[in-house]
Amino acid sequence: MAFKTPHQLTLLALAGSLAALSGCATMETGSAAAKTEATGSAGGANSQGANSKLPRCEETLGTIAIVEDTNAPWYVMLTQQRHLGPTTPVLKLLIQQSNCFVVVDRGRAMNNMMQERALAQSGELRNNSNFGKGQMVSADYSLTPSITFSNNNAGGAGAAVGGLFGSVGALVGGSLSAKEASTLLTLDDNRSSVQIAAAEGSAKNWDFGAFGGMLGAGFGGLGGGYTNTAEGKVIVAAFVDSYANIVKAVQNYKAQTVKGGLGTGGRLNVDGGVNPNAPAAKAAPAASTGMSVLAAQQKLNDLGFSVGKPDGSMGPRTKRELAKFQKSRQLPTTGELDAATQAELSK
């Protein structure tokens, strides 16, 4: 096949450059092109190579567990349709690098922890294994992640590229797309169940696709860091953004207060609810028949509750029989001649 047109010759040159460079390909560990926005490592309170956009706390605020709803639609789409992994490992790295919280595991690793304890209790572990009760650390807070949306092709710049550069540009533009994602994190206090903070995060990246890779290889890295950016990297970047916003929120945290205390009825005056502004309602005076103790003793004897000879005195025996009577009538068993008991005795 003969290549005659300038466009065909350009394509041939690009293909030749790609073939030549492919022979020089080597395995590169720690490649910057393969990294996500969640970079580096963490060990205790120290971190190395963390993203410069990630804020850091000088003082740790408490322990935290990540609650990932594996039944949520976004999680099913993430793992089954997009074939991406859980968000928990990324968030654990970000949290420890920030030093704002100490991570306690409540995920699948918890099964191994309980398995080791079960082995210890069964006597299978060595005597000095030091597994016992009261060793685990409680989680002060829970962090719940969610992906609001993740769009694998949100851009339409391909048509513009094709219009500017003709048929060769159309080939480039046809593989040019924008990947974007929006994430949300909520932070809850485990003891009160009160939400402490919530933060949104987002990220977007232009992807030159397969032909963009040819451009990057043949023309000094034109595609650069934007070439072949996986959708997972955009989601990670969005979580970096949302967690950074969570850190900023807790660093500027001011507790919400409700007059009268949280959970005591609120102040919206809902019909049927408690109005904290209204004065406490006075209890209505109990209706009284004015029955004397002597008359009550006589009535109890008549009904088969033996109080002995009526003497008008509220002794232990009279109280005991009053309590029996109250119980038989499903009244509060106070053993006292209260208004409700008097009314029942008068029937």
Tab-separated table of C-alpha atoms in Angstrom:
chain	number	residue	atom	x	y	z
A	1	MET	CA	0.000	0.000	0.000
A	2	ALA	CA	1.464	3.363	-1.032
A	3	PHE	CA	1.129	6.408	1.238
A	4	LYS	CA	0.652	9.487	-0.894
A	5	THR	CA	-1.326	12.101	0.981
A	6	PRO	CA	0.224	14.298	3.716
A	7	HIS	CA	-2.245	12.894	6.271
A	8	GLN	CA	-1.209	9.330	5.480
A	9	LEU	CA	2.464	10.222	5.721
A	10	THR	CA	1.843	11.899	9.106
A	11	LEU	CA	0.121	8.799	10.437
A	12	LEU	CA	2.967	6.619	9.169
A	13	ALA	CA	5.527	8.786	10.934
A	14	LEU	CA	3.570	8.637	14.186
A	15	ALA	CA	3.239	4.865	13.971
A	16	GLY	CA	6.970	4.518	13.289
A	17	SER	CA	7.862	6.641	16.300
A	18	LEU	CA	5.601	4.570	18.521
A	19	ALA	CA	7.108	1.297	17.270
A	20	ALA	CA	10.654	2.568	17.823
A	21	LEU	CA	9.943	3.676	21.376
A	22	SER	CA	8.137	0.463	22.268
A	23	GLY	CA	11.416	-1.412	21.865
A	24	CYS	CA	12.951	0.761	24.586
A	25	ALA	CA	10.140	0.165	27.096
A	26	THR	CA	11.235	-0.933	30.576
A	27	MET	CA	9.410	-1.703	33.818
A	28	GLU	CA	9.483	1.389	36.034
A	29	THR	CA	8.659	1.120	39.742
A	30	GLY	CA	7.388	4.195	41.550
A	31	SER	CA	6.295	5.683	38.247
A	32	ALA	CA	4.822	9.154	38.604
A	33	ALA	CA	2.456	8.412	35.727
A	34	ALA	CA	0.963	5.483	37.647
A	35	LYS	CA	0.392	7.391	40.894
A	36	THR	CA	-2.927	8.745	42.103
A	37	GLU	CA	-3.452	11.923	44.123
A	38	ALA	CA	-3.176	9.785	47.274
A	39	THR	CA	0.607	9.497	47.312
A	40	GLY	CA	3.308	8.440	49.746
A	41	SER	CA	3.008	6.478	52.965
A	42	ALA	CA	2.195	6.819	56.655
A	43	GLY	CA	3.589	5.187	59.773
A	44	GLY	CA	2.101	6.228	63.088
A	45	ALA	CA	2.133	10.018	63.330
A	46	ASN	CA	4.735	10.354	60.568
A	47	SER	CA	4.106	10.451	56.828
A	48	GLN	CA	6.275	10.562	53.726
A	49	GLY	CA	5.476	11.848	50.259
A	50	ALA	CA	1.947	12.967	51.119
A	51	ASN	CA	0.010	15.133	48.691
A	52	SER	CA	0.844	18.776	49.373
A	53	LYS	CA	-2.864	19.610	49.065
A	54	LEU	CA	-3.672	17.459	52.110
A	55	PRO	CA	-3.936	19.507	55.340
A	56	ARG	CA	-2.336	18.171	58.508
A	57	CYS	CA	-3.378	18.383	62.159
A	58	GLU	CA	-0.752	19.060	64.805
A	59	GLU	CA	-2.988	17.408	67.402
A	60	THR	CA	-4.908	14.174	66.833
A	61	LEU	CA	-8.628	14.620	67.484
A	62	GLY	CA	-9.676	11.038	68.251
A	63	THR	CA	-10.126	7.567	66.785
A	64	ILE	CA	-12.110	6.943	63.615
A	65	ALA	CA	-13.591	4.035	61.669
A	66	ILE	CA	-14.626	4.080	58.016
A	67	VAL	CA	-18.151	2.916	57.231
A	68	GLU	CA	-18.469	1.947	53.574
A	69	ASP	CA	-22.010	0.982	52.558
A	70	THR	CA	-21.364	-1.974	50.266
A	71	ASN	CA	-25.076	-2.185	49.411
A	72	ALA	CA	-25.309	1.395	48.144
A	73	PRO	CA	-25.935	1.807	44.394
A	74	TRP	CA	-22.741	3.830	43.936
A	75	TYR	CA	-20.656	1.047	45.509
A	76	VAL	CA	-22.229	-1.644	43.335
A	77	MET	CA	-21.559	0.466	40.239
A	78	LEU	CA	-18.008	1.213	41.381
A	79	THR	CA	-17.010	-2.398	41.995
A	80	GLN	CA	-19.128	-4.366	39.537
A	81	GLN	CA	-19.555	-2.089	36.528
A	82	ARG	CA	-16.369	-0.011	36.739
A	83	HIS	CA	-14.307	-2.861	38.254
A	84	LEU	CA	-12.703	-0.550	40.819
A	85	GLY	CA	-11.828	-1.433	44.393
A	86	PRO	CA	-13.238	-0.176	47.715
A	87	THR	CA	-12.545	3.395	48.799
A	88	THR	CA	-11.494	2.365	52.321
A	89	PRO	CA	-7.733	1.824	51.723
A	90	VAL	CA	-7.343	5.233	50.071
A	91	LEU	CA	-9.199	6.987	52.893
A	92	LYS	CA	-7.135	5.162	55.527
A	93	LEU	CA	-3.949	6.472	53.920
A	94	LEU	CA	-5.253	10.037	53.734
A	95	ILE	CA	-6.519	10.001	57.325
A	96	GLN	CA	-3.262	8.711	58.797
A	97	GLN	CA	-1.173	11.108	56.728
A	98	SER	CA	-3.257	14.038	57.994
A	99	ASN	CA	-2.659	13.001	61.638
A	100	CYS	CA	-6.151	14.300	62.468
A	101	PHE	CA	-7.499	10.894	63.519
A	102	VAL	CA	-6.178	7.482	64.513
A	103	VAL	CA	-7.732	4.825	62.274
A	104	VAL	CA	-9.297	1.757	63.913
A	105	ASP	CA	-10.254	-1.084	61.597
A	106	ARG	CA	-13.862	-2.212	61.487
A	107	GLY	CA	-13.705	-3.767	58.018
A	108	ARG	CA	-12.672	-7.205	56.821
A	109	ALA	CA	-9.496	-7.150	58.894
A	110	MET	CA	-11.797	-7.216	61.925
A	111	ASN	CA	-12.692	-10.798	60.999
A	112	ASN	CA	-9.034	-11.778	61.364
A	113	MET	CA	-8.794	-10.018	64.717
A	114	MET	CA	-11.787	-11.924	66.042
A	115	GLN	CA	-10.430	-15.162	64.556
A	116	GLU	CA	-7.178	-14.749	66.484
A	117	ARG	CA	-9.132	-14.176	69.685
A	118	ALA	CA	-11.240	-17.237	69.012
A	119	LEU	CA	-8.062	-19.289	68.556
A	120	ALA	CA	-6.708	-17.911	71.829
A	121	GLN	CA	-9.902	-18.800	73.685
A	122	SER	CA	-9.856	-22.297	72.221
A	123	GLY	CA	-6.330	-22.847	73.545
A	124	GLU	CA	-4.729	-23.212	70.115
A	125	LEU	CA	-2.392	-20.211	70.453
A	126	ARG	CA	0.776	-20.197	72.514
A	127	ASN	CA	0.526	-19.139	76.128
A	128	ASN	CA	2.453	-15.894	75.607
A	129	SER	CA	0.338	-14.729	72.633
A	130	ASN	CA	-1.187	-11.983	74.809
A	131	PHE	CA	-4.676	-11.933	73.296
A	132	GLY	CA	-7.337	-10.985	75.801
A	133	LYS	CA	-10.375	-8.892	76.555
A	134	GLY	CA	-10.198	-5.140	76.948
A	135	GLN	CA	-7.435	-4.591	74.391
A	136	MET	CA	-9.352	-3.114	71.456
A	137	VAL	CA	-9.709	0.637	71.023
A	138	SER	CA	-13.154	2.150	70.524
A	139	ALA	CA	-13.949	4.370	67.540
A	140	ASP	CA	-14.872	7.899	68.586
A	141	TYR	CA	-16.048	8.867	65.107
A	142	SER	CA	-17.295	7.269	61.895
A	143	LEU	CA	-16.466	8.493	58.397
A	144	THR	CA	-18.929	7.531	55.654
A	145	PRO	CA	-17.853	7.938	52.006
A	146	SER	CA	-20.081	8.118	48.952
A	147	ILE	CA	-19.614	8.913	45.287
A	148	THR	CA	-22.169	11.467	44.149
A	149	PHE	CA	-21.417	10.803	40.496
A	150	SER	CA	-18.598	9.603	38.289
A	151	ASN	CA	-18.711	10.439	34.587
A	152	ASN	CA	-16.372	8.524	32.324
A	153	ASN	CA	-16.892	10.888	29.343
A	154	ALA	CA	-18.035	14.336	30.402
A	155	GLY	CA	-16.263	16.403	27.744
A	156	GLY	CA	-17.040	17.302	24.156
A	157	ALA	CA	-13.780	18.931	23.167
A	158	GLY	CA	-13.042	16.269	20.565
A	159	ALA	CA	-15.210	17.966	17.979
A	160	ALA	CA	-13.367	21.250	18.477
A	161	VAL	CA	-9.998	19.568	18.013
A	162	GLY	CA	-11.212	17.887	14.842
A	163	GLY	CA	-12.481	21.175	13.480
A	164	LEU	CA	-9.182	22.912	14.101
A	165	PHE	CA	-6.816	20.312	12.715
A	166	GLY	CA	-8.764	18.478	10.026
A	167	SER	CA	-8.872	14.702	9.671
A	168	VAL	CA	-5.758	14.044	11.767
A	169	GLY	CA	-7.212	16.260	14.480
A	170	ALA	CA	-10.468	14.332	14.218
A	171	LEU	CA	-8.605	11.140	15.092
A	172	VAL	CA	-7.130	12.834	18.150
A	173	GLY	CA	-10.369	14.525	19.111
A	174	GLY	CA	-12.311	11.305	18.722
A	175	SER	CA	-10.390	9.833	21.664
A	176	LEU	CA	-10.350	13.025	23.746
A	177	SER	CA	-12.700	12.919	26.739
A	178	ALA	CA	-13.045	14.369	30.206
A	179	LYS	CA	-13.367	12.194	33.284
A	180	GLU	CA	-14.865	13.821	36.354
A	181	ALA	CA	-16.145	12.702	39.746
A	182	SER	CA	-17.818	14.184	42.809
A	183	THR	CA	-17.566	12.605	46.256
A	184	LEU	CA	-19.051	13.245	49.690
A	185	LEU	CA	-17.779	12.449	53.182
A	186	THR	CA	-19.782	12.680	56.418
A	187	LEU	CA	-18.262	12.548	59.906
A	188	ASP	CA	-20.414	11.340	62.829
A	189	ASP	CA	-19.847	11.193	66.571
A	190	ASN	CA	-20.374	7.565	67.626
A	191	ARG	CA	-21.501	8.287	71.166
A	192	SER	CA	-24.178	10.867	70.449
A	193	SER	CA	-24.837	9.926	66.774
A	194	VAL	CA	-24.558	13.651	65.961
A	195	GLN	CA	-23.109	14.567	62.564
A	196	ILE	CA	-19.929	16.557	63.099
A	197	ALA	CA	-19.025	17.567	59.558
A	198	ALA	CA	-19.769	16.928	55.890
A	199	ALA	CA	-17.678	17.822	52.862
A	200	GLU	CA	-17.901	17.514	49.088
A	201	GLY	CA	-14.972	16.980	46.785
A	202	SER	CA	-14.545	16.914	43.031
A	203	ALA	CA	-11.964	16.322	40.327
A	204	LYS	CA	-11.790	16.462	36.539
A	205	ASN	CA	-9.175	15.354	34.055
A	206	TRP	CA	-8.852	15.445	30.269
A	207	ASP	CA	-7.944	12.095	28.723
A	208	PHE	CA	-6.316	11.903	25.288
A	209	GLY	CA	-7.035	8.180	25.026
A	210	ALA	CA	-5.034	5.727	22.913
A	211	PHE	CA	-4.191	8.177	20.129
A	212	GLY	CA	-3.146	10.724	22.724
A	213	GLY	CA	-0.574	8.180	23.885
A	214	MET	CA	0.870	8.143	20.360
A	215	LEU	CA	1.074	11.919	20.425
A	216	GLY	CA	2.803	11.879	23.779
A	217	ALA	CA	5.339	9.314	22.591
A	218	GLY	CA	6.065	10.911	19.221
A	219	PHE	CA	6.148	14.564	20.174
A	220	GLY	CA	8.044	14.954	23.425
A	221	GLY	CA	5.217	14.098	25.841
A	222	LEU	CA	2.456	16.307	24.503
A	223	GLY	CA	-0.095	14.292	26.429
A	224	GLY	CA	1.941	14.659	29.621
A	225	GLY	CA	0.288	13.650	32.891
A	226	TYR	CA	-3.146	13.816	31.296
A	227	THR	CA	-2.536	10.860	29.006
A	228	ASN	CA	-4.605	7.748	29.739
A	229	THR	CA	-5.757	8.903	33.163
A	230	ALA	CA	-7.885	6.098	34.606
A	231	GLU	CA	-11.301	6.900	35.997
A	232	GLY	CA	-10.183	5.502	39.341
A	233	LYS	CA	-7.513	8.196	39.579
A	234	VAL	CA	-10.147	10.892	39.163
A	235	ILE	CA	-12.270	9.346	41.932
A	236	VAL	CA	-9.229	9.204	44.236
A	237	ALA	CA	-8.502	12.857	43.469
A	238	ALA	CA	-12.091	13.748	44.357
A	239	PHE	CA	-11.734	11.946	47.702
A	240	VAL	CA	-8.477	13.806	48.393
A	241	ASP	CA	-10.418	17.017	47.827
A	242	SER	CA	-13.365	16.010	50.031
A	243	TYR	CA	-11.140	14.753	52.875
A	244	ALA	CA	-9.093	17.955	52.747
A	245	ASN	CA	-12.387	19.812	53.154
A	246	ILE	CA	-13.339	17.575	56.107
A	247	VAL	CA	-10.041	18.436	57.809
A	248	LYS	CA	-10.661	22.145	57.283
A	249	ALA	CA	-14.159	21.723	58.722
A	250	VAL	CA	-13.015	19.997	61.923
A	251	GLN	CA	-10.152	22.451	62.376
A	252	ASN	CA	-12.770	25.228	62.443
A	253	TYR	CA	-15.388	23.166	64.291
A	254	LYS	CA	-17.898	24.825	66.575
A	255	ALA	CA	-20.453	22.600	68.265
A	256	GLN	CA	-24.101	23.161	67.405
A	257	THR	CA	-26.268	23.788	70.435
A	258	VAL	CA	-29.998	23.767	71.060
A	259	LYS	CA	-31.558	25.606	73.959
A	260	GLY	CA	-32.716	22.998	76.410
A	261	GLY	CA	-30.271	20.397	75.070
A	262	LEU	CA	-30.073	18.180	72.000
A	263	GLY	CA	-32.909	15.737	71.506
A	264	THR	CA	-35.282	17.285	74.027
A	265	GLY	CA	-38.050	18.163	71.583
A	266	GLY	CA	-36.597	20.897	69.399
A	267	ARG	CA	-37.804	24.462	68.993
A	268	LEU	CA	-40.028	24.300	65.900
A	269	ASN	CA	-43.234	23.891	67.925
A	270	VAL	CA	-44.436	20.914	65.908
A	271	ASP	CA	-48.049	20.021	66.598
A	272	GLY	CA	-47.992	17.318	69.238
A	273	GLY	CA	-44.379	18.012	70.119
A	274	VAL	CA	-42.937	19.691	73.180
A	275	ASN	CA	-42.740	23.474	73.069
A	276	PRO	CA	-39.653	24.440	75.086
A	277	ASN	CA	-40.859	28.055	75.292
A	278	ALA	CA	-44.158	27.184	76.910
A	279	PRO	CA	-44.339	27.044	80.702
A	280	ALA	CA	-44.600	23.585	82.128
A	281	ALA	CA	-48.196	22.502	82.352
A	282	LYS	CA	-49.473	22.060	85.866
A	283	ALA	CA	-50.806	18.666	86.706
A	284	ALA	CA	-54.558	18.649	87.070
A	285	PRO	CA	-55.642	18.014	90.631
A	286	ALA	CA	-56.703	14.439	91.097
A	287	ALA	CA	-60.359	13.896	91.650
A	288	SER	CA	-61.033	12.715	95.141
A	289	THR	CA	-64.055	11.049	96.599
A	290	GLY	CA	-62.981	11.989	100.094
A	291	MET	CA	-63.043	8.318	101.153
A	292	SER	CA	-61.647	7.799	104.616
A	293	VAL	CA	-59.214	5.052	105.517
A	294	LEU	CA	-61.888	3.451	107.668
A	295	ALA	CA	-64.357	3.355	104.746
A	296	ALA	CA	-61.636	1.967	102.471
A	297	GLN	CA	-60.858	-0.806	104.967
A	298	GLN	CA	-64.514	-1.774	105.148
A	299	LYS	CA	-64.782	-1.836	101.349
A	300	LEU	CA	-61.621	-3.934	101.024
A	301	ASN	CA	-62.981	-6.469	103.488
A	302	ASP	CA	-66.256	-6.612	101.537
A	303	LEU	CA	-64.305	-7.292	98.319
A	304	GLY	CA	-62.314	-10.129	99.898
A	305	PHE	CA	-59.143	-8.220	100.702
A	306	SER	CA	-58.725	-8.917	104.407
A	307	VAL	CA	-57.355	-5.959	106.323
A	308	GLY	CA	-58.637	-7.190	109.654
A	309	LYS	CA	-60.836	-5.099	111.905
A	310	PRO	CA	-61.251	-1.607	110.386
A	311	ASP	CA	-59.574	0.912	112.675
A	312	GLY	CA	-59.000	3.909	110.361
A	313	SER	CA	-55.215	3.476	110.562
A	314	MET	CA	-53.020	3.030	107.442
A	315	GLY	CA	-50.944	0.170	108.817
A	316	PRO	CA	-48.727	-2.308	106.928
A	317	ARG	CA	-51.570	-4.795	106.488
A	318	THR	CA	-53.907	-2.203	105.031
A	319	LYS	CA	-51.189	-1.034	102.619
A	320	ARG	CA	-50.483	-4.606	101.566
A	321	GLU	CA	-54.134	-5.303	100.792
A	322	LEU	CA	-54.487	-1.947	99.030
A	323	ALA	CA	-51.573	-2.930	96.768
A	324	LYS	CA	-53.261	-6.259	95.992
A	325	PHE	CA	-56.483	-4.451	95.132
A	326	GLN	CA	-54.653	-1.973	92.928
A	327	LYS	CA	-52.909	-4.784	91.077
A	328	SER	CA	-56.208	-6.578	90.502
A	329	ARG	CA	-57.634	-3.409	88.970
A	330	GLN	CA	-54.476	-2.692	86.935
A	331	LEU	CA	-53.760	0.456	88.928
A	332	PRO	CA	-50.311	1.641	90.020
A	333	THR	CA	-49.465	-0.566	92.996
A	334	THR	CA	-48.524	2.188	95.419
A	335	GLY	CA	-50.235	0.763	98.483
A	336	GLU	CA	-51.630	4.246	99.108
A	337	LEU	CA	-55.211	5.465	99.151
A	338	ASP	CA	-54.788	7.755	96.156
A	339	ALA	CA	-57.552	9.319	94.069
A	340	ALA	CA	-57.610	6.555	91.453
A	341	THR	CA	-57.862	3.871	94.141
A	342	GLN	CA	-60.608	5.759	95.949
A	343	ALA	CA	-62.559	6.068	92.701
A	344	GLU	CA	-62.216	2.329	92.015
A	345	LEU	CA	-63.270	1.419	95.575
A	346	SER	CA	-66.324	3.652	95.255
A	347	LYS	CA	-67.717	1.705	92.280
